[in-house]
Amino acid sequence: MNLDGETNLKRKQSLQITSSLTNDQSFQKFKALIKCEDPNDKLYSFIGTMYFNGVQYPLSPQQILLRDSKLRNTQYVYGIVIFTGHDTKVMQNAMDPPSKRSNVERRMDKIIYLLFTILVVIASIGSIFFGIKTKGEMSEGNYMWYLRPDKSSIFFDPRRAGLAAFCHFLTSLMLYGCLIPISLYISIEIVKVLQSTFINQDQKMYCEESDKPARARTSNLNEELGQVHTILSDKTGTLTCNSMEFVKCSIGGVAYGSGSTEAEKSYRKDKEINYFELKPLSSGFNGYERLVKGFNFYDDRLMNGQWVKEPHSETVQMFFRVLAICHTAIPVVESKSVSYEAESPDEAAFVTTARELGFEFFQRTQMSISLHEFDLKIGRKVIRTYKLLNILEFSSARKRMSVIVRTEEDELLLFCKGADGVIFEKLSKDGQVFEAETKCHINEYSEAGLRTLAVAYRKLTEEEYRIWNEEFLAAKSSVNADHDMIVDEAAEKIEKDLILLGATGVEDRLQKGVPECINKLAEAGIKIWILTGDKLETAVNIGFACHLLRKEMKNIVIKLDTPEISVLKDGDKEAIKMAINERIANQIREAQSQVSSSKGSSVSFALIIDGNSLAYALSSGLENSFLDLAVDCASVICCRISPKQKALVTRLVKRRTRKTTLAIGDGANDVGMLQEADIGVGISGVEGMQAVMSSDFAIAQFRFLERLLLVHGHWCYRRIAAMICYFFYKNLAFGFTLFWFEAHALFSAQPAYNDWYISFYNVAFTSLPVMALGVFDKDVSSAICLKFPSLHQDGIRNIFFSWPRILGWMLNGIITATIIYYFTTNAILDQAFRSDGRVAGSELLGATMYTCVVWAVNCQLALYLSYFTWIQHLLIWGSIFFWYIFLVIYGFFPPTISTTAYRVFLEACVSSPLYWLSSLFIVVAALLPYFSYLTFQTMFFPKYHHSIQRAKTGDS
Amino acid sequence: MEMEGGSTSGSVGEGAQVTRQFSPARSRAFYRFTQQNLPACKPVLTPGCVITIFLLMGIVLTPVGLVCLRASESVVEIVNRYDIECIPVPYRSNKVAYIRDSSISKNCTLKIKVENRMKAPIYIYYELDNYYQNHRRYVKSRSDKQLRHGLEYKDTSSCKPEEKSNGLPIVPCGLIAWSLFNDSYSFIHDTVEMKVNRKNISWKSDREHKFGKNVYPFNFQNGTLIGGGKLNPKVPLSEQEDLIVWMRAAALPKFRKLYGVIEENLEANEVIEVRVANNYNTYSFGGKKKLVLTTSNWLGGKNNFLGIAYMATGSLCIVISILFALIHVKNPRPHGDPTYLSWNRKSNAS
């Protein structure tokens, strides 16, 4: 069942009382009543009771199969449907997927408004002038008799000039409709889909191990990738593999295991530059090849049965017995080898380790666990079966689990493993022999970034067990709301007077390439926050391991369990709250002064805060100062944080910084965060698909984020921004030629061009090249993007889509239009157009001007492009060529269809040197202002990407 | 203009080779396409290349401009405004009344002195100013179908307000035809009337395809208000070249239209007498009428604009290239020096 993000097995059991119902017939007379809670969204709790034969049986999550569950290791089940449809817990958890739009698109909307304003303004100006002129048609000395003003329709009636002006306004809205680029939306959609295809196809974001390529699940956030300012990352499964590896252990006060961890390597890397000497570490150690998943433990004293020779071999034996028995894993026997399916990867690592060291767990029944193990007395491997009496399950409150077994020797044993703090409290006097050493080792391990658990056991007497068991069974079958607590209390009664055996160190391995990736992202100026549910120490360890925290950074830690607060615990709740709030505020203020005092120096800060403090820091009074502080710090780690808080933090960061946030995570607990962030990236790794389903992009490993942001993000952002700017440019360039012409035609809304020219402008002659820009343009190659991560700053600062740039492009469009109109009219009008004395009428002016517009906007695009493949060449020059083709074909239509375009090209233009010379000149002149500006800027005030481009040419 | 120069190195083999199994050639090209790795040329504006581009543009544009200017200068053009001159002095205070009064003879004589030798063919144009042939109401008021098919085509609603008169359709209908220009000129050289060729002054496609061969003027200028010239009802529209020329709407309020061609040379200092029938009313809207005699060459008529503009742009490009070169020599910037990067500067300053 992959609903909660985990694909690990969940053990589900029927009630003992119903387990005898194994065939269809047995249900014929089955009659029971189930009372249960109302539908809710809590996946991990279920309260219900079954009344059967007058007896109440409590129902727990153990008996509940959630919707979408998959059966494993059993053929079929009989069941009762409790909730259906929207009442199921799964559906109750579903949120409406948020609709996300990118910054660029939101700004584009504003530009559309701006364009619409321009349209209305132009139309109104035209209408006002038209009204005045029309009124003047009848006046003395300006009586335009050839227009028959005395006999005109309402559209031109000088006696009702106001009405005529209004009608003209509507006409102009149609005429200048091309200013509003409707095709822009369509083009952008197409371009984005193609961009997404490129992301999906990228071989360098393809994970071979899991056979998963990157996937852009939404296409409308591509350009947002290039503007990411803050990354909020989950830890487990995102930065780390979530496959635990058993690295070290301490048994009876002796430390075993000599593998080294990522965090240690990272330390070493910081200290020594000649780190490469230590290289063999990663590939293997002491000649043992690392072949077993979850097992990275090397110590000659224990391996290959050598543990027998250790001085306290019985402790060692007991230690591994605990690992092999105290768990809920299920063995999967395939021919000779045994593998395990466990609820948590830690457990799998333990059982695997026990197997590797000679305690092979191979069979589990309802009542027993069987091991192959080495018998000290007989001196060879034997099969031993332990009768499983009780399992006291792990819960986050208890932080430990125990099993009670009866050995073949009829001994009653309780095996327990759990968090070190909890176990140490429950040791008997005799059991504390190794406590000091073990504690010391545990500290070492957790410093090295390992997850630690303490292992202990105790022997029970028959009497003691019998009494407790009755109590425990009673507690288990109680039906009130405190059921869990009662069971926990009962369990606690037997988990005492433990004898400490040792401790384990399990490494949560970092994913491949994570430190390098984080380094690059940090160089790109992206802030990275880690939001994790882990302990503060673990989170800090991982922070160091993945280079998020560095030795030279100053760490600011904000947490609650400082002494003053623990003193306050006795007061009433309100007072405590106030005091805590005050305390957090102080800590934040101190930190802020610390940060501001060292501004300008090269010291960077890291903020580490735990979940409880965060709850206060995010309360309304403090959130602003907290976020200001957080924004000033280079990296932020929030630990012990709940999924809801993750979403909350994301929302606040998004609101406060007003910059693009990206959340990345892999589990169901990250869903809120992914949906809240501007971009949600799901890791489609070992965990389930829940995060991926609610994400906008899915990648197989964290390290691909680097390429996704720095390469694809950069490209997509630049492309889309340029494309939109260019679109406005080309439409204004076209629209304003219409305006200038209309201005010279008494503002009578007479178009300069044939109607079909106007209709085809956005469709045929200018649409494809702009798509080439949007899909294929590359200012720099991917290698350069990765080599100079600071190129990403372009996106964060939004320099390609800033208002000056947008307005600049619009201005460029207007300049182009003005140049084209005035130069064309001056060059070809009045005098003979050709050597045979024919003059150019409006049809020739239209064709010539249109030729210039098509050339100018397409060449403008060519000027802008920095990457020419045959596709660009084909589309740009093809579009221009197509204009001529169109003109020829259209000219062959009968004159009633083609009207002014009839044979205009073949008859008049082709043979006129004036036509060719003036279109050549006008295109050059129309592009010259932009080109001069561009060259001036690249030569004397280059932007970063210009320099990079040039640097690259210098190299090659 | 396309930017040339710079690096044209294809970014081939930028990264790892094909990981999946691809069959050669086509799929390899497709692979490079999906990896956005097609061979490409990447123009980069290096200072050297910028200076070269501007210099080249200057070198190309200036001579072209010179050639155009020479061509334009070689055209001999005589422009003679006659709309005021042709009104007898007593009527000059009220020109509109004069032109409307059909009882007064509208003939007048102009003397034109040929300054330079004009080689045949000499084109005769009339030039109107402040005449909005491009007004939408005017442009729309015609029926291409009627011009082609004549009375067969009944729907003349597009010709409003000149679609019918006396209840009968007008051929050719519409404002454009109705306002046909009707001044006429005859040229006398040494008391001999010069031959003016009034044929073949319109576009061939108009004559052959837009104006019907069997369409004769009908009910034309029969209304209460007479606009411009009349047409001979015996001659089909396809041969009424004055009308055909007039019906090609001009683009701007100032325009020329071809009247005829003089097929003989005019020597310098010769004086020709032009008899003008000054019928057309431009006085009520303050328009000007001019008579233009001009020769023509490969570039068409006389217009210095293109030549001058070419030369101006060309020299501007040269100036810019010299300017850039000077600045670059004085203050060279090494390639890709990171200290010049925009925010390195900013962050250093802050």
PDB file of C-alpha atoms in Angstrom, chain A residues 32-135:
ATOM      1  CA  ALA A  32     -21.571  -9.522  13.862  1.00  0.00           C
ATOM      2  CA  LEU A  33     -22.008  -5.818  14.481  1.00  0.00           C
ATOM      3  CA  ILE A  34     -19.271  -3.273  14.070  1.00  0.00           C
ATOM      4  CA  LYS A  35     -19.342   0.088  15.737  1.00  0.00           C
ATOM      5  CA  CYS A  36     -16.671   2.499  14.722  1.00  0.00           C
ATOM      6  CA  GLU A  37     -15.555   6.082  14.520  1.00  0.00           C
ATOM      7  CA  ASP A  38     -16.848   8.564  11.981  1.00  0.00           C
ATOM      8  CA  PRO A  39     -14.946   8.928   8.725  1.00  0.00           C
ATOM      9  CA  ASN A  40     -11.745  10.870   9.290  1.00  0.00           C
ATOM     10  CA  ASP A  41      -8.380  11.419   7.703  1.00  0.00           C
ATOM     11  CA  LYS A  42      -6.165   9.792  10.311  1.00  0.00           C
ATOM     12  CA  LEU A  43      -4.361   7.010   8.549  1.00  0.00           C
ATOM     13  CA  TYR A  44      -2.745   5.501  11.564  1.00  0.00           C
ATOM     14  CA  SER A  45      -5.592   5.191  13.957  1.00  0.00           C
ATOM     15  CA  PHE A  46      -8.851   3.396  13.927  1.00  0.00           C
ATOM     16  CA  ILE A  47     -11.210   2.928  16.823  1.00  0.00           C
ATOM     17  CA  GLY A  48     -13.934   0.387  16.525  1.00  0.00           C
ATOM     18  CA  THR A  49     -15.511  -2.590  18.169  1.00  0.00           C
ATOM     19  CA  MET A  50     -16.991  -5.730  16.798  1.00  0.00           C
ATOM     20  CA  TYR A  51     -19.873  -7.326  18.663  1.00  0.00           C
ATOM     21  CA  PHE A  52     -19.858 -11.002  17.968  1.00  0.00           C
ATOM     22  CA  ASN A  53     -21.770 -13.572  19.916  1.00  0.00           C
ATOM     23  CA  GLY A  54     -22.341 -11.002  22.637  1.00  0.00           C
ATOM     24  CA  VAL A  55     -18.646 -10.317  23.120  1.00  0.00           C
ATOM     25  CA  GLN A  56     -16.888  -7.073  22.246  1.00  0.00           C
ATOM     26  CA  TYR A  57     -13.713  -7.263  20.227  1.00  0.00           C
ATOM     27  CA  PRO A  58     -11.662  -4.104  19.735  1.00  0.00           C
ATOM     28  CA  LEU A  59     -10.674  -3.244  16.195  1.00  0.00           C
ATOM     29  CA  SER A  60      -7.410  -1.450  15.615  1.00  0.00           C
ATOM     30  CA  PRO A  61      -5.529  -0.239  12.495  1.00  0.00           C
ATOM     31  CA  GLN A  62      -4.029  -3.727  12.480  1.00  0.00           C
ATOM     32  CA  GLN A  63      -7.320  -5.057  11.246  1.00  0.00           C
ATOM     33  CA  ILE A  64      -8.011  -2.314   8.746  1.00  0.00           C
ATOM     34  CA  LEU A  65      -7.040  -2.441   5.108  1.00  0.00           C
ATOM     35  CA  LEU A  66      -6.992   1.027   3.617  1.00  0.00           C
ATOM     36  CA  ARG A  67      -8.249   1.692   0.181  1.00  0.00           C
ATOM     37  CA  ASP A  68      -5.760   0.803  -2.555  1.00  0.00           C
ATOM     38  CA  SER A  69      -3.906  -1.672  -0.405  1.00  0.00           C
ATOM     39  CA  LYS A  70      -2.166  -4.522  -2.140  1.00  0.00           C
ATOM     40  CA  LEU A  71      -2.030  -7.968  -0.668  1.00  0.00           C
ATOM     41  CA  ARG A  72       1.382  -9.516  -0.320  1.00  0.00           C
ATOM     42  CA  ASN A  73       2.365 -12.938   0.951  1.00  0.00           C
ATOM     43  CA  THR A  74      -1.217 -14.121   1.108  1.00  0.00           C
ATOM     44  CA  GLN A  75      -3.614 -15.248  -1.537  1.00  0.00           C
ATOM     45  CA  TYR A  76      -6.870 -13.700  -0.475  1.00  0.00           C
ATOM     46  CA  VAL A  77      -8.717 -12.259   2.481  1.00  0.00           C
ATOM     47  CA  TYR A  78     -12.307 -12.058   3.561  1.00  0.00           C
ATOM     48  CA  GLY A  79     -13.348  -8.665   4.760  1.00  0.00           C
ATOM     49  CA  ILE A  80     -16.083  -6.257   5.582  1.00  0.00           C
ATOM     50  CA  VAL A  81     -16.296  -2.908   3.897  1.00  0.00           C
ATOM     51  CA  ILE A  82     -16.502  -0.182   6.501  1.00  0.00           C
ATOM     52  CA  PHE A  83     -16.245   3.026   4.502  1.00  0.00           C
ATOM     53  CA  THR A  84     -16.637   3.588   0.817  1.00  0.00           C
ATOM     54  CA  GLY A  85     -15.955   6.384  -1.608  1.00  0.00           C
ATOM     55  CA  HIS A  86     -15.315   9.749  -0.107  1.00  0.00           C
ATOM     56  CA  ASP A  87     -15.633   8.384   3.416  1.00  0.00           C
ATOM     57  CA  THR A  88     -12.471   6.333   3.126  1.00  0.00           C
ATOM     58  CA  LYS A  89      -9.432   7.558   4.949  1.00  0.00           C
ATOM     59  CA  VAL A  90      -7.536   7.840   1.729  1.00  0.00           C
ATOM     60  CA  MET A  91     -10.087  10.080   0.106  1.00  0.00           C
ATOM     61  CA  GLN A  92     -10.423  12.100   3.266  1.00  0.00           C
ATOM     62  CA  ASN A  93      -6.740  12.854   2.930  1.00  0.00           C
ATOM     63  CA  ALA A  94      -6.938  13.984  -0.629  1.00  0.00           C
ATOM     64  CA  MET A  95      -6.560  17.692  -1.134  1.00  0.00           C
ATOM     65  CA  ASP A  96      -7.642  19.662  -4.093  1.00  0.00           C
ATOM     66  CA  PRO A  97      -4.554  19.978  -6.214  1.00  0.00           C
ATOM     67  CA  PRO A  98      -3.562  23.622  -6.247  1.00  0.00           C
ATOM     68  CA  SER A  99      -3.398  25.386  -9.537  1.00  0.00           C
ATOM     69  CA  LYS A 100      -0.008  26.898 -10.037  1.00  0.00           C
ATOM     70  CA  ARG A 101       1.057  29.593 -12.430  1.00  0.00           C
ATOM     71  CA  SER A 102       4.512  30.897 -12.937  1.00  0.00           C
ATOM     72  CA  ASN A 103       5.687  34.403 -12.163  1.00  0.00           C
ATOM     73  CA  VAL A 104       6.389  34.976 -15.783  1.00  0.00           C
ATOM     74  CA  GLU A 105       2.864  34.091 -16.740  1.00  0.00           C
ATOM     75  CA  ARG A 106       1.388  36.297 -14.073  1.00  0.00           C
ATOM     76  CA  ARG A 107       3.456  39.161 -15.328  1.00  0.00           C
ATOM     77  CA  MET A 108       2.464  38.306 -18.855  1.00  0.00           C
ATOM     78  CA  ASP A 109      -1.139  38.849 -17.862  1.00  0.00           C
ATOM     79  CA  LYS A 110      -0.233  42.332 -16.732  1.00  0.00           C
ATOM     80  CA  ILE A 111       1.439  42.993 -20.042  1.00  0.00           C
ATOM     81  CA  ILE A 112      -1.678  41.865 -21.802  1.00  0.00           C
ATOM     82  CA  TYR A 113      -3.584  44.433 -19.767  1.00  0.00           C
ATOM     83  CA  LEU A 114      -1.003  46.988 -20.742  1.00  0.00           C
ATOM     84  CA  LEU A 115      -1.388  46.058 -24.371  1.00  0.00           C
ATOM     85  CA  PHE A 116      -5.109  46.235 -24.066  1.00  0.00           C
ATOM     86  CA  THR A 117      -4.734  49.718 -22.647  1.00  0.00           C
ATOM     87  CA  ILE A 118      -2.520  50.643 -25.567  1.00  0.00           C
ATOM     88  CA  LEU A 119      -5.144  49.249 -27.890  1.00  0.00           C
ATOM     89  CA  VAL A 120      -7.898  51.291 -26.289  1.00  0.00           C
ATOM     90  CA  VAL A 121      -5.737  54.401 -26.202  1.00  0.00           C
ATOM     91  CA  ILE A 122      -4.796  54.086 -29.863  1.00  0.00           C
ATOM     92  CA  ALA A 123      -8.372  53.402 -30.825  1.00  0.00           C
ATOM     93  CA  SER A 124      -9.602  56.366 -28.800  1.00  0.00           C
ATOM     94  CA  ILE A 125      -6.990  58.703 -30.222  1.00  0.00           C
ATOM     95  CA  GLY A 126      -8.020  57.568 -33.666  1.00  0.00           C
ATOM     96  CA  SER A 127     -11.689  58.032 -32.858  1.00  0.00           C
ATOM     97  CA  ILE A 128     -11.224  61.520 -31.472  1.00  0.00           C
ATOM     98  CA  PHE A 129      -9.292  62.639 -34.519  1.00  0.00           C
ATOM     99  CA  PHE A 130     -11.712  60.861 -36.777  1.00  0.00           C
ATOM    100  CA  GLY A 131     -14.615  62.622 -35.117  1.00  0.00           C
ATOM    101  CA  ILE A 132     -12.960  66.013 -35.557  1.00  0.00           C
ATOM    102  CA  LYS A 133     -12.004  65.353 -39.156  1.00  0.00           C
ATOM    103  CA  THR A 134     -15.391  63.978 -40.056  1.00  0.00           C
ATOM    104  CA  LYS A 135     -17.096  66.987 -38.592  1.00  0.00           C
TER     105      LYS A 135
END
